[in-house]
mmCIF file of C-alpha atoms and ligand atoms in Angstrom:
data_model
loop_
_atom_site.group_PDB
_atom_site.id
_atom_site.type_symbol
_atom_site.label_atom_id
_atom_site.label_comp_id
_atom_site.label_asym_id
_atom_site.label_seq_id
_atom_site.Cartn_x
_atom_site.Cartn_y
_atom_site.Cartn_z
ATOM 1 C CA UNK A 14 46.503 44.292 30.473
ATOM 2 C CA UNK A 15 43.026 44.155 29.090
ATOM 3 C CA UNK A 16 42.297 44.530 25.440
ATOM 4 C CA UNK A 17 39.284 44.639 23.472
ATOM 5 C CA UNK A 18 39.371 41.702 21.801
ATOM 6 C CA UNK A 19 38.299 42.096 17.781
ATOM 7 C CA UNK A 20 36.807 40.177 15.378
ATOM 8 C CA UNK A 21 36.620 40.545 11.658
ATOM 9 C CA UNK A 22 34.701 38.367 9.029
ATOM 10 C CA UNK A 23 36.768 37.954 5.885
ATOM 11 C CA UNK A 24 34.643 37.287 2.758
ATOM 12 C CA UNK A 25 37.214 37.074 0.549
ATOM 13 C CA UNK A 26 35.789 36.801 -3.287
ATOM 14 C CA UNK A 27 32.443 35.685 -2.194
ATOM 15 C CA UNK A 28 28.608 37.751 -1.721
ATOM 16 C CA UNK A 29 27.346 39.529 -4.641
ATOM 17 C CA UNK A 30 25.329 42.861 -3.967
ATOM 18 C CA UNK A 31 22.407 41.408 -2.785
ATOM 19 C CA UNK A 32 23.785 38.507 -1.066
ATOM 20 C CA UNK A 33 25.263 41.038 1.173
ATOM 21 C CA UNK A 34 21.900 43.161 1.477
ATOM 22 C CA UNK A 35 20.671 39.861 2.906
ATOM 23 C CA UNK A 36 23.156 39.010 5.607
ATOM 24 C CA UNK A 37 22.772 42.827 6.313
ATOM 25 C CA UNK A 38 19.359 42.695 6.938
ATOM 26 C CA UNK A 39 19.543 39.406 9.030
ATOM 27 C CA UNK A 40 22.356 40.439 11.193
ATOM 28 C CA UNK A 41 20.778 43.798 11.763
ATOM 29 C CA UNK A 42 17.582 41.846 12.958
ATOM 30 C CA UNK A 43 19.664 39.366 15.143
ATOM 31 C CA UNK A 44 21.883 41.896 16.754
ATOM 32 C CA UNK A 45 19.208 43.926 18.108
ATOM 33 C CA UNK A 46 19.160 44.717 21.895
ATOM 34 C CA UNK A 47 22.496 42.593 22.240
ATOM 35 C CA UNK A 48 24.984 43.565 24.290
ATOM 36 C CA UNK A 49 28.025 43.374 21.971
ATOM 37 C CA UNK A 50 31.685 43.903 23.799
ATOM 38 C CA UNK A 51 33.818 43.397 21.037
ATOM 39 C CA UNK A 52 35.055 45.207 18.137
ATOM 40 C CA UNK A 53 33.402 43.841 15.473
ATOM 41 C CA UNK A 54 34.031 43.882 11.348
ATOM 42 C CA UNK A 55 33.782 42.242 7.633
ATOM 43 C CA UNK A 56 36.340 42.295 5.290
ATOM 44 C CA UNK A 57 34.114 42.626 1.988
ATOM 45 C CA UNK A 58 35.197 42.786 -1.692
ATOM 46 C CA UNK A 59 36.113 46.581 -2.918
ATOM 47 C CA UNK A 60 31.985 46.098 -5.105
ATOM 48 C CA UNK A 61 30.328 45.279 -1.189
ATOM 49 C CA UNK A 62 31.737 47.583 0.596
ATOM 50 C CA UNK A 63 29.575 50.263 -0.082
ATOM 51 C CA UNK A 64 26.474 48.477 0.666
ATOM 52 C CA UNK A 65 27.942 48.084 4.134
ATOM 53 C CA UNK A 66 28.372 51.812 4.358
ATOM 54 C CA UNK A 67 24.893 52.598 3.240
ATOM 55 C CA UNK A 68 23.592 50.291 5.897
ATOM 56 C CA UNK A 69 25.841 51.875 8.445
ATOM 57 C CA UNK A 70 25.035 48.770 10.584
ATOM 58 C CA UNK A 71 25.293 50.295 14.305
ATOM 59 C CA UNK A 72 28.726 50.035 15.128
ATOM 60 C CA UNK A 73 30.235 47.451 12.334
ATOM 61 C CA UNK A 74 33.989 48.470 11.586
ATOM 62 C CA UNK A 75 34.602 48.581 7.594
ATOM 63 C CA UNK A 76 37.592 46.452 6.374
ATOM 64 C CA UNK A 77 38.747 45.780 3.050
ATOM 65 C CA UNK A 78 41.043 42.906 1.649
ATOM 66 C CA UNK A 79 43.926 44.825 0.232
ATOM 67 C CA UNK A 80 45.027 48.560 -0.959
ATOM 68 C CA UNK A 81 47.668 49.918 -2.928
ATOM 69 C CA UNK A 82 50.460 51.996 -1.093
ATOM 70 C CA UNK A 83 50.939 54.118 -3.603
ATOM 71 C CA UNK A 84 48.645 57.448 -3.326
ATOM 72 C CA UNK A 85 46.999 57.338 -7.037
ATOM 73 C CA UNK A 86 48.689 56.668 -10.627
ATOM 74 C CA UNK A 87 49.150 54.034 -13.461
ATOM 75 C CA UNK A 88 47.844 50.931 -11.371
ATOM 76 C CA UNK A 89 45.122 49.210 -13.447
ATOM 77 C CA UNK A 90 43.140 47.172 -11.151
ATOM 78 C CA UNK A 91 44.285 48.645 -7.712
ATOM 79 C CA UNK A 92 42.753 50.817 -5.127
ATOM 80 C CA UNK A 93 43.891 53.455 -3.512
ATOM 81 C CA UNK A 94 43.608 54.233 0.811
ATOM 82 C CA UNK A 95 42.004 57.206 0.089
ATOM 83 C CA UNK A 96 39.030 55.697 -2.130
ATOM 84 C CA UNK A 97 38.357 53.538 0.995
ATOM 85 C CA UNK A 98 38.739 56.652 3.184
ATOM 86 C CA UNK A 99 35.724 57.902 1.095
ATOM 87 C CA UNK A 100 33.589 54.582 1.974
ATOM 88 C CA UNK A 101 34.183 55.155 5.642
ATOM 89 C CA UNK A 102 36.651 52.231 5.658
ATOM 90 C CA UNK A 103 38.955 51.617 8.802
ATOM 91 C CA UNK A 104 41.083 48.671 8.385
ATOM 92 C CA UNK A 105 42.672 47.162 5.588
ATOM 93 C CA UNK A 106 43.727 43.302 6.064
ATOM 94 C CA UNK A 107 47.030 43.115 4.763
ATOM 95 C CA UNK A 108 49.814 40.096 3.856
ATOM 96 C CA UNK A 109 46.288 37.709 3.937
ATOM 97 C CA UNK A 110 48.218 34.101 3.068
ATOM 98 C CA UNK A 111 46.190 33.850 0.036
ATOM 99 C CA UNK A 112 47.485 37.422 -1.487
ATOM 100 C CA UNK A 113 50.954 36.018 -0.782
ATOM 101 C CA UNK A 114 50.216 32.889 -2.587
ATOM 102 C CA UNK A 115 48.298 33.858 -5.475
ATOM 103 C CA UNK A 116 49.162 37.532 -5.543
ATOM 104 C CA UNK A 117 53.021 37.734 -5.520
ATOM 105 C CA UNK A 118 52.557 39.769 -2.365
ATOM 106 C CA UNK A 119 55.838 40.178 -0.396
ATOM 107 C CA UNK A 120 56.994 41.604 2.837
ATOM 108 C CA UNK A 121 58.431 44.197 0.709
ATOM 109 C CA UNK A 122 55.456 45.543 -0.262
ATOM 110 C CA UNK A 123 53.303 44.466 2.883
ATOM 111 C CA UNK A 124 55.819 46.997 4.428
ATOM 112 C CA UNK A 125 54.774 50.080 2.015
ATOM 113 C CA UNK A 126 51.529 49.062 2.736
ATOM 114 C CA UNK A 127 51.953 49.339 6.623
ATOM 115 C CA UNK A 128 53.499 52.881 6.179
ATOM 116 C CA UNK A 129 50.880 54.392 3.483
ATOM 117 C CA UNK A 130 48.045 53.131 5.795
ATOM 118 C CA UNK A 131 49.384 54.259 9.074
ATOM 119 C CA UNK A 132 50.124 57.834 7.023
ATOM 120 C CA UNK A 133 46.415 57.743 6.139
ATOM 121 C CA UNK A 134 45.522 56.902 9.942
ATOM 122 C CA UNK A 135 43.940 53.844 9.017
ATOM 123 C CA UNK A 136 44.529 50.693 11.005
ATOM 124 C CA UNK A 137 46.272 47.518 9.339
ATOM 125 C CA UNK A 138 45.641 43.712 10.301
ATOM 126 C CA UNK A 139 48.886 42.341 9.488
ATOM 127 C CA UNK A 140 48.624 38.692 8.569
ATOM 128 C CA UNK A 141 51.176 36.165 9.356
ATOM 129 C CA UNK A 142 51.679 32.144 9.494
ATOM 130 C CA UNK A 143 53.724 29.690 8.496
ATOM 131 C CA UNK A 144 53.084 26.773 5.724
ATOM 132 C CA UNK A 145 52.033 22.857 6.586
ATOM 133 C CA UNK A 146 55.734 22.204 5.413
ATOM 134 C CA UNK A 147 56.987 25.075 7.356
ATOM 135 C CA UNK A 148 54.950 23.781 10.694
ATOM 136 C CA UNK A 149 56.010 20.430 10.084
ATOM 137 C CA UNK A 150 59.699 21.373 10.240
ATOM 138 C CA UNK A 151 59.137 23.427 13.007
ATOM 139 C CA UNK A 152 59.973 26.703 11.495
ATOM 140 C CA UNK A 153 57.033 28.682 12.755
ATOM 141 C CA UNK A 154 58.846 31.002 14.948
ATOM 142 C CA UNK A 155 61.680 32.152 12.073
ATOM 143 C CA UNK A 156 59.025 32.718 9.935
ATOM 144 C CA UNK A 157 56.710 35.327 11.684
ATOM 145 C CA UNK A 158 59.409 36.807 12.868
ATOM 146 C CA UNK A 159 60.644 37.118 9.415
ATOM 147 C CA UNK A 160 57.495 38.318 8.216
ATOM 148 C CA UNK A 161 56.827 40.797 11.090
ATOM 149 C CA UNK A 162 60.342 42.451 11.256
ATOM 150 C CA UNK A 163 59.976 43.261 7.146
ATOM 151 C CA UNK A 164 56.101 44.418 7.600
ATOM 152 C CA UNK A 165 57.434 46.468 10.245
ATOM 153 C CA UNK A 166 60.679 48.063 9.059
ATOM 154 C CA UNK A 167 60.363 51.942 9.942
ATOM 155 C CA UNK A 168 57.206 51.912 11.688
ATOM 156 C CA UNK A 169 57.474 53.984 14.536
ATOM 157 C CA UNK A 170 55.869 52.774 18.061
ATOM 158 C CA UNK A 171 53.054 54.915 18.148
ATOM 159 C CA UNK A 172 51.755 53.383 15.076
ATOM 160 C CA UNK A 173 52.545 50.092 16.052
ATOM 161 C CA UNK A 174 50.253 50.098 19.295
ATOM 162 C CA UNK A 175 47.164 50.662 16.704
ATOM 163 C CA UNK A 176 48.464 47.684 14.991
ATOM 164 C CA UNK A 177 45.835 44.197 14.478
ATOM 165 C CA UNK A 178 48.167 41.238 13.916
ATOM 166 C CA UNK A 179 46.480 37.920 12.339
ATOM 167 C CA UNK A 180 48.334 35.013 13.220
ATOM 168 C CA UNK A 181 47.182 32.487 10.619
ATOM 169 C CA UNK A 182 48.808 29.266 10.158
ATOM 170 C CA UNK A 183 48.070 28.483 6.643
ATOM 171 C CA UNK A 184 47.762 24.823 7.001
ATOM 172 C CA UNK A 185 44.309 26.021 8.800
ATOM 173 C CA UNK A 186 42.995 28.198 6.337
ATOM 174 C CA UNK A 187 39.673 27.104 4.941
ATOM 175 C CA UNK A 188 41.063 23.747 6.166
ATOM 176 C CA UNK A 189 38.626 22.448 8.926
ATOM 177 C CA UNK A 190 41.875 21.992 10.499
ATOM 178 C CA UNK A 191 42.434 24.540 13.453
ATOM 179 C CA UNK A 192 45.942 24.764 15.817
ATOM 180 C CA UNK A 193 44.786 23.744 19.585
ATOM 181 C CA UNK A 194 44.361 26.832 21.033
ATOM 182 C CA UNK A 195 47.606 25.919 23.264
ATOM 183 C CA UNK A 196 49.492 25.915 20.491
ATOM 184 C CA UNK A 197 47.797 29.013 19.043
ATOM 185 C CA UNK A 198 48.402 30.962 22.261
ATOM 186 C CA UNK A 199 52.160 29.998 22.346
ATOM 187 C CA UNK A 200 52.557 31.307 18.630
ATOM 188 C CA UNK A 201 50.573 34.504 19.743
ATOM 189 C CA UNK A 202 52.818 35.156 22.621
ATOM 190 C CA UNK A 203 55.555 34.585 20.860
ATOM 191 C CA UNK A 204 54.435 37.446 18.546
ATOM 192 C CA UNK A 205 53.944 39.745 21.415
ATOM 193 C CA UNK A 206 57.411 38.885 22.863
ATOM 194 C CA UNK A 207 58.984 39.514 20.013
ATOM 195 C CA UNK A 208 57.355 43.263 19.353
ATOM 196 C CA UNK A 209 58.177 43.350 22.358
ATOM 197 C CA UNK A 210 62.596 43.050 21.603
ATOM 198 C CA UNK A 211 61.752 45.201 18.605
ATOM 199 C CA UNK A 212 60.082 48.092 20.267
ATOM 200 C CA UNK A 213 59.116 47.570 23.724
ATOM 201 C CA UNK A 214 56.935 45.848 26.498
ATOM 202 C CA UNK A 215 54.520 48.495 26.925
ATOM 203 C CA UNK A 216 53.740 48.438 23.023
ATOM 204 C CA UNK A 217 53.912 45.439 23.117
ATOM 205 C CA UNK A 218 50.519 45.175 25.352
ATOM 206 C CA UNK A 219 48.699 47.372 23.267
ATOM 207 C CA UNK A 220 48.916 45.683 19.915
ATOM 208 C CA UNK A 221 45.683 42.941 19.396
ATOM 209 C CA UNK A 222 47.104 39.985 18.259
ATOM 210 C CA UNK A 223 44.045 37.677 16.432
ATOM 211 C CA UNK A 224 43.984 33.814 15.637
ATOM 212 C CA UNK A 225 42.566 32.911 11.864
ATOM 213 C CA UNK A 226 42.240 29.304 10.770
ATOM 214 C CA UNK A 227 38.948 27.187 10.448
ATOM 215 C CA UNK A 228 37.607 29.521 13.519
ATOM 216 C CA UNK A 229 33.577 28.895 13.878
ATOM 217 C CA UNK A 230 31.070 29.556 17.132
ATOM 218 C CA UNK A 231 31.659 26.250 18.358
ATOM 219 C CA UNK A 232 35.198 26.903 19.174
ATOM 220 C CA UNK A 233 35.712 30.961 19.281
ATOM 221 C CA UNK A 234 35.676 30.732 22.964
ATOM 222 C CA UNK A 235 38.717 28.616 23.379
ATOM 223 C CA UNK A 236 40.880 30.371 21.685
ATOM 224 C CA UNK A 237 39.258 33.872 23.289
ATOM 225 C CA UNK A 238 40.157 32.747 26.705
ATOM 226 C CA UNK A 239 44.289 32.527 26.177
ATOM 227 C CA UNK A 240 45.878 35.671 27.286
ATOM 228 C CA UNK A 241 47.613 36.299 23.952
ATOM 229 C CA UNK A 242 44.772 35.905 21.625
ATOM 230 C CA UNK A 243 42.619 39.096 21.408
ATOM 231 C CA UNK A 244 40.283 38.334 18.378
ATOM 232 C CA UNK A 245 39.954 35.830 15.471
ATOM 233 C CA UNK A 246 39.809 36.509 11.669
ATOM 234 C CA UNK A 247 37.592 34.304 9.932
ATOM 235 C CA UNK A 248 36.553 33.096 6.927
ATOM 236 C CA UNK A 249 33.955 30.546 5.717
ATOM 237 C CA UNK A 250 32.151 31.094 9.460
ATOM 238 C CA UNK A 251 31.547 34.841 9.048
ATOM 239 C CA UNK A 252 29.304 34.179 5.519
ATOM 240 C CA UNK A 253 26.077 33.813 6.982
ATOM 241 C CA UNK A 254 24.777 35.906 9.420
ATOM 242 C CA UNK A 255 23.857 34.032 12.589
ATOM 243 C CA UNK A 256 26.960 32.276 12.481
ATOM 244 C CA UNK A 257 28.866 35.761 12.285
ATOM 245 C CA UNK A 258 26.908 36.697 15.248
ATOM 246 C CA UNK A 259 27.584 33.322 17.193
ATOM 247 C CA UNK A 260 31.474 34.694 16.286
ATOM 248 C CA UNK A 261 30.966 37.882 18.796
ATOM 249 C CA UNK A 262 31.289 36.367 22.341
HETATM 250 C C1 PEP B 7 40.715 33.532 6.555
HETATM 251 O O1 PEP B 7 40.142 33.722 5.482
HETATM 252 O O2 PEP B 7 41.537 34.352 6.954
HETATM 253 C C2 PEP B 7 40.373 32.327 7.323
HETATM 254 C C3 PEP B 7 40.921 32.154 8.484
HETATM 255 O O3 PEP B 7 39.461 31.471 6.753
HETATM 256 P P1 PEP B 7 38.681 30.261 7.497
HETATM 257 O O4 PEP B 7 38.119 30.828 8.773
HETATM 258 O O5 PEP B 7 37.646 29.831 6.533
HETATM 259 O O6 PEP B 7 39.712 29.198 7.784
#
């Protein structure tokens, strides 16, 4: 089965207004009269996101880093789905490594996020991956499956088929170091396989499964051409524009 592959930029806690007017106007210049194939996004901070949507760059999907699940309330400091409704936002990266590091994030609460989103028909990117100490003692598989069998508790199948899963090992994060894209394509099919027990085959197919991890231009393609991988989340090589653009093959 074919799938669109997708890729989305993740600029974590980096760009100030202006520095993302610039890489607006630059990417708008360099994408001009290219034929793009690819679903195509940037995760920017909550304060960036609207300069995206004022741009309305032709066809760019709107992400943001994180919502709450809750609809509104007491939450100092949170945002709510339907504020990023208002911006014209799409897809919400959720579970990012760095929110369950820093951020106390858990798969309890990556699982209310799943259901609040899919409620609000917006799209999650569900990220998973396992530690260097995890990797080394070959624990990979028990923990994405871990991880994706608590993100997904109670989602029904018709949600899941909309689903964007980031498989991230962490050691690769920001890193330099990347997982061969054999090893990145046995992790991703392992993902599918496993939607696959916990729904079925046919889901299974639909759901986009990215790789994230010290992903540039120079080496998109590799991991593009396993059968698992449908798209790449990626940090530091998304920043500047051209690079972005060398990211959309
Ligand atoms: C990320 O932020 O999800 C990521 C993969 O970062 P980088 O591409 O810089 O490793």
């Amino acid at each position: 089965m074919s799938r669109k592959h997708i890729i989305i930029g993740n600029w974590k806690m980096y760009k100030n207004m202006e520095e993302t007017q610039t890489f607006i106007n630059q990417f708008s210049k360099l994408i001009k009269g290219k034929d793009i194939k690819c679903d195509y996004g940037i995760a920017a901070s909550f304060t960036n996101l609207p300069v995206l949507k004022l741009n309305q760059v032709n066809k760019l999907i709107m992400v943001a880093q994180n919502c709450h699940y809750e609809p509104e309330g007491a939450f100092t400091g949170e945002v709510a789905i339907k504020m990023l409704k208002d911006i014209n936002v799409s897809h919400v990266v959720i579970g990012h490594s760095e929110r369950r590091m820093y951020f106390n994030e858990t798969n309890e609460t990556i699982n209310k996020k799943l259901h609040a989103l899919f409620n609000a028909n917006l799209i999650p990117v569900l990220c998973c991956g396992e530690s260097d100490s995890e990797y080394e003692a070959k624990k990979t598989n028990d923990v994405i499956k871990k991880q994706i069998s608590l993100a997904l508790t109670g989602i029904k199948s018709q949600h899941v088929t909309k689903l964007v899963i980031a498989y991230e090992p962490i050691w690769a994060i920001g890193t330099g170091k990347t997982a061969s894209a054999a090893e990145a394509q046995t992790v991703c099919k392992m993902i599918r396989d496993y939607i696959a027990e916990l729904y079925d085959k046919n889901i299974a197919q639909k759901v986009r499964i990215q790789y994230g991890g010290s992903v540039k231009p120079e080496n998109i393609k590799s991991f593009l051409e396993q059968s698992d991988i449908d798209g790449a989340l990626v940090g530091g090589a998304s920043l500047q524009a051209k690079s972005f653009l060398g990211l959309l093959v």
